[in-house]
Short mmCIF file of C-alpha atoms (C1' of nucleotides) in Angstrom, two decimals:
data_model
loop_
_atom_site.label_atom_id
_atom_site.label_comp_id
_atom_site.label_asym_id
_atom_site.label_seq_id
_atom_site.Cartn_x
_atom_site.Cartn_y
_atom_site.Cartn_z
CA MET A 15 20.47 19.48 -16.25
CA CYS A 16 18.56 19.72 -13.04
CA THR A 17 20.26 19.21 -9.73
CA ALA A 18 18.88 16.48 -7.56
CA MET A 19 17.29 18.92 -5.16
CA GLU A 20 15.80 20.99 -7.92
CA SER A 21 14.18 18.01 -9.47
CA ALA A 22 13.15 16.71 -6.08
CA PHE A 23 11.25 19.75 -4.95
CA SER A 24 10.23 21.48 -8.08
CA ASP A 25 7.11 20.56 -9.90
CA ILE A 26 7.69 18.06 -12.57
CA ASP A 27 7.78 20.51 -15.36
CA SER A 28 9.86 20.08 -18.42
CA SER A 29 9.98 23.81 -18.94
CA SER A 30 11.70 24.47 -15.66
CA CYS A 31 13.71 21.31 -15.64
CA ASP A 32 15.21 20.08 -18.81
CA TYR A 33 15.70 16.36 -18.67
CA SER A 34 18.34 16.06 -21.28
CA PHE A 35 18.93 12.53 -22.30
CA PRO A 36 22.34 11.71 -23.60
CA HIS A 37 20.86 9.43 -26.22
CA THR A 38 17.32 10.28 -27.09
CA ASP A 39 14.69 8.33 -28.88
CA ASP A 40 14.78 10.97 -31.55
CA GLU A 41 18.38 10.15 -32.10
CA ASP A 42 17.43 6.52 -32.20
CA SER A 43 14.79 7.15 -34.75
CA ARG A 44 17.16 9.16 -36.83
CA GLY A 45 19.74 6.47 -36.54
CA SER A 46 17.30 3.82 -37.53
CA MET A 47 16.23 5.93 -40.46
CA HIS A 48 19.75 6.03 -41.69
CA ALA A 49 20.14 2.38 -41.16
CA ALA A 50 16.90 1.70 -42.96
CA SER A 51 18.09 3.52 -46.05
CA PRO A 52 21.75 2.72 -46.42
CA GLY A 53 23.54 5.13 -48.71
CA SER A 54 20.31 6.54 -50.03
CA SER A 55 21.59 10.08 -50.47
CA LEU A 56 25.33 9.84 -50.78
CA ALA A 57 25.98 6.67 -52.73
CA SER A 58 23.08 6.97 -55.15
CA PRO A 59 21.99 10.47 -56.10
CA LEU A 60 18.32 10.55 -56.91
CA ASN A 61 17.72 10.70 -60.62
CA SER A 62 14.64 9.86 -62.58
CA PRO A 63 12.72 6.58 -62.27
CA GLN A 64 12.86 6.18 -58.55
CA ASP A 65 12.54 9.86 -57.73
CA ALA A 66 8.82 9.75 -57.11
CA GLY A 67 9.15 6.82 -54.80
CA GLU A 68 12.04 8.40 -52.99
CA LEU A 69 10.04 11.56 -52.53
CA GLN A 70 7.15 9.64 -51.09
CA GLN A 71 9.51 7.80 -48.80
CA LYS A 72 10.99 11.09 -47.70
CA LYS A 73 7.54 12.38 -46.85
CA LYS A 74 6.82 9.23 -44.96
CA ARG A 75 10.07 9.61 -43.09
CA ARG A 76 9.30 13.20 -42.17
CA GLY A 77 5.92 12.14 -40.88
CA ARG A 78 7.46 9.30 -38.99
CA VAL A 79 9.99 11.60 -37.37
CA ARG A 80 7.21 13.78 -36.06
CA SER A 81 5.26 10.89 -34.69
CA GLU A 82 8.33 9.49 -33.03
CA ALA A 83 9.00 12.88 -31.53
CA ALA A 84 5.52 12.71 -30.11
CA VAL A 85 6.25 9.24 -28.84
CA HIS A 86 9.37 10.64 -27.28
CA VAL A 87 7.34 13.27 -25.47
CA VAL A 88 4.99 10.61 -24.21
CA LYS A 89 7.92 8.52 -23.04
CA LYS A 90 9.45 11.53 -21.39
CA ASN A 91 6.25 12.31 -19.53
CA ARG A 92 5.90 8.71 -18.49
CA ARG A 93 9.48 8.71 -17.24
CA MET A 94 8.93 11.88 -15.25
CA LYS A 95 5.84 10.39 -13.65
CA ALA A 96 7.76 7.25 -12.82
CA ASN A 97 10.54 9.36 -11.33
CA ASP A 98 7.98 11.18 -9.23
CA ARG A 99 6.51 7.94 -7.96
CA GLU A 100 9.93 6.55 -7.24
CA ARG A 101 10.83 9.69 -5.31
CA ASN A 102 7.67 9.40 -3.23
CA ARG A 103 8.31 5.75 -2.66
CA MET A 104 11.79 6.47 -1.35
CA HIS A 105 10.43 9.29 0.80
CA ASN A 106 7.93 6.88 2.32
CA LEU A 107 10.72 4.44 2.94
CA ASN A 108 12.75 7.14 4.65
CA ASP A 109 9.74 8.17 6.73
CA ALA A 110 9.41 4.60 7.90
CA LEU A 111 13.10 4.56 8.75
CA ASP A 112 12.69 7.76 10.73
CA ALA A 113 9.78 6.22 12.60
CA LEU A 114 11.97 3.24 13.36
CA ARG A 115 14.73 5.54 14.63
CA GLY A 116 12.12 7.18 16.80
CA VAL A 117 11.24 4.01 18.67
CA LEU A 118 14.83 2.87 19.04
CA PRO A 119 16.65 3.95 22.17
CA ALA A 120 18.22 7.33 21.79
CA PHE A 121 21.93 7.79 21.68
CA PRO A 122 23.62 10.19 24.04
CA ASP A 123 24.65 12.44 21.25
CA ASP A 124 22.33 13.51 18.53
CA THR A 125 24.06 11.42 15.94
CA LYS A 126 21.57 10.12 13.46
CA LEU A 127 21.89 6.47 12.66
CA THR A 128 22.48 5.70 9.06
CA LYS A 129 20.00 3.55 7.26
CA ILE A 130 21.97 0.36 7.55
CA GLU A 131 22.79 1.08 11.18
CA THR A 132 19.14 1.68 11.95
CA LEU A 133 18.12 -1.63 10.44
CA ARG A 134 20.88 -3.58 12.14
CA PHE A 135 20.32 -1.86 15.42
CA ALA A 136 16.59 -2.52 15.29
CA HIS A 137 17.23 -6.12 14.45
CA ASN A 138 19.60 -6.58 17.36
CA TYR A 139 17.43 -4.57 19.71
CA ILE A 140 14.41 -6.72 18.99
CA TRP A 141 16.47 -9.82 19.48
CA ALA A 142 17.90 -8.59 22.78
CA LEU A 143 14.50 -7.63 24.12
CA SER A 144 13.01 -10.96 23.23
CA GLU A 145 15.96 -12.69 24.89
CA THR A 146 15.41 -10.57 27.97
CA ILE A 147 11.81 -11.63 28.13
CA ARG A 148 12.75 -15.24 27.64
CA ILE A 149 15.33 -15.15 30.43
CA ALA A 150 12.95 -13.33 32.70
CA ASP A 151 10.39 -16.02 32.12
CA GLN A 152 12.91 -18.73 32.86
CA ARG A 153 14.00 -17.09 36.09
CA GLY A 154 10.44 -16.45 37.04
CA ASN A 155 9.70 -20.12 36.70
CA LYS A 156 12.73 -21.00 38.83
CA ALA A 157 11.68 -18.51 41.46
CA ARG A 158 8.28 -20.07 41.60
CA ASP A 159 10.01 -23.38 42.19
CA SER A 160 11.60 -21.99 45.38
CA VAL A 161 14.91 -20.34 44.55
CA PRO A 162 15.09 -16.71 45.67
CA ALA A 163 14.33 -14.50 42.79
CA VAL A 164 17.19 -12.88 40.95
CA SER A 165 15.72 -10.39 38.67
CA CYS A 166 16.74 -10.56 35.12
CA MET A 167 16.73 -6.84 34.84
CA THR A 168 15.84 -3.98 37.02
CA GLU A 169 13.76 -2.76 34.17
CA VAL A 170 13.32 -3.42 30.57
CA PRO A 171 14.67 -0.53 28.61
CA SER A 172 11.87 1.24 26.96
CA PRO A 173 12.51 2.86 23.67
CA GLY A 174 14.05 6.22 24.14
CA SER A 175 14.27 5.89 27.89
CA ASP A 176 17.32 6.58 29.96
CA ALA A 177 17.08 3.13 31.43
CA CYS A 178 19.42 2.12 28.79
CA SER A 179 22.07 4.00 26.99
CA TRP A 180 24.06 3.10 24.07
CA ALA A 181 27.52 2.70 22.87
CA SER A 182 29.18 1.80 19.69
CA SER A 183 27.76 1.13 16.36
CA ALA A 184 25.37 -1.51 15.29
CA SER A 185 27.19 -2.00 12.09
CA SER A 186 30.62 -3.10 11.15
CA SER A 187 31.14 -0.18 8.89
CA GLY A 188 34.40 1.53 9.55
CA SER A 189 33.02 4.94 8.86
CA SER A 190 30.00 4.53 11.03
CA PRO A 191 29.52 7.02 13.79
CA SER A 192 31.06 5.89 17.02
CA TYR A 193 28.73 5.61 19.97
CA ASN A 194 31.37 4.73 22.51
CA SER A 195 30.72 7.64 24.78
CA SER A 196 29.31 6.32 27.97
CA SER A 197 26.35 7.78 29.71
CA PRO A 198 26.86 9.02 33.28
CA SER A 199 23.64 7.43 34.32
CA SER A 200 24.76 4.01 33.24
CA PRO A 201 28.48 3.65 33.27
CA GLU A 202 28.90 0.00 33.87
CA ALA A 203 27.93 -2.14 30.99
CA MET A 204 28.86 -0.43 27.82
CA ASP A 205 29.89 -2.88 25.20
CA ASP A 206 30.67 -3.04 21.58
CA TYR A 207 27.08 -3.37 20.61
CA GLY A 208 25.34 -0.71 22.50
CA PHE A 209 23.19 -2.39 25.10
CA LEU A 210 23.63 -1.25 28.63
CA GLN A 211 21.48 -3.30 30.93
CA ALA A 212 23.43 -6.24 32.13
CA ASP A 213 21.08 -8.91 30.98
CA VAL A 214 20.53 -7.28 27.69
CA VAL A 215 24.25 -7.12 27.27
CA TYR A 216 24.35 -10.76 28.13
CA CYS A 217 21.61 -11.43 25.67
CA TYR A 218 23.30 -9.40 23.06
CA HIS A 219 26.67 -11.02 23.50
CA SER A 220 25.16 -14.44 23.37
CA TYR A 221 23.40 -13.65 20.18
CA PRO A 222 24.95 -15.59 17.35
CA GLY A 223 23.84 -12.94 14.99
CA VAL A 224 25.00 -12.10 11.58
CA TYR A 225 26.17 -8.61 12.32
"C1'" DT B 24 41.42 14.02 -1.27
"C1'" DA B 25 39.37 9.51 -0.65
"C1'" DG B 26 35.63 7.20 1.13
"C1'" DG B 27 30.96 6.89 3.02
"C1'" DC B 28 26.25 8.17 2.82
"C1'" DC B 29 22.44 9.88 0.51
"C1'" DA B 30 18.96 11.40 -3.05
"C1'" DT B 31 17.71 10.92 -7.52
"C1'" DC B 32 17.40 9.07 -12.17
"C1'" DT B 33 16.90 5.19 -15.00
"C1'" DG B 34 15.76 0.83 -17.20
"C1'" DG B 35 14.30 -3.76 -16.27
"C1'" DT B 36 11.03 -6.98 -14.28
"C1'" DC B 37 6.91 -8.43 -12.12
"C1'" DC B 38 2.20 -7.78 -10.84
"C1'" DT B 39 -2.61 -6.12 -11.20
"C1'" DA C 14 -1.00 -0.37 -19.85
"C1'" DG C 15 0.46 1.38 -15.79
"C1'" DG C 16 2.25 1.04 -11.18
"C1'" DA C 17 5.44 -1.05 -7.71
"C1'" DC C 18 9.74 -2.71 -6.79
"C1'" DC C 19 14.55 -3.26 -7.53
"C1'" DA C 20 19.40 -2.52 -8.54
"C1'" DG C 21 22.96 0.09 -10.91
"C1'" DA C 22 24.78 4.65 -12.05
"C1'" DT C 23 25.69 9.31 -10.91
"C1'" DG C 24 26.64 13.43 -8.51
"C1'" DG C 25 26.56 16.20 -4.18
"C1'" DC C 26 27.76 16.72 0.60
"C1'" DC C 27 30.42 15.70 4.59
"C1'" DT C 28 34.23 13.99 7.35
"C1'" DA C 29 38.70 11.98 8.58
#
DNA sequence: TAGGCCATCTGGTCCT
DNA sequence: AGGACCAGATGGCCTA
């Protein structure tokens, strides 16, 4: 049996990678043959009148076995092609996840977010940024109305910038990597969710989110 | 060693 | 018919 990596990176070639099925179609065909002729050989030994017919049936069976073996090969090839497509599909999905990780703010350490963490983090990050914009707009309107401006944020954290650093995990998974280490450049507002900038933290905490 | 994460295989279902 | 998508199963690797 091929290892996962072998089958992942080797050419789909049945000669180099034997896809052994625990229960093959050949076995099925053989089984159905037996079922189709219950007790044909053991219970009733072939004698005279039916011998010719039995012989013909045997020939038919042999021919049928071959054709089903061919069908099995076709199925096997189709399965391998489907596996290949599925592999590529998952690789594309992982590439997209990597791209998403790339635009998310970087963590202090090089810990790679897991898939679920990436999705949750992205979800929360988008929400927090949109909240930041909303609050900034509100305060901007108030400022225009006379009140001295209190900036929502000194700057909106850009993806990957040091303007914001991150703590904790975006998921509730107990085994998730811990991002609690605080960045020297931004010691003040580390929270359980990872947003540093005060307003973003506010936004984040006020988010009635699922996660 | 148990548990988490991941890649892959697989069969089913839906769509074109 | 064939491809895309999905979810379950499985086995490997890593970490606490």
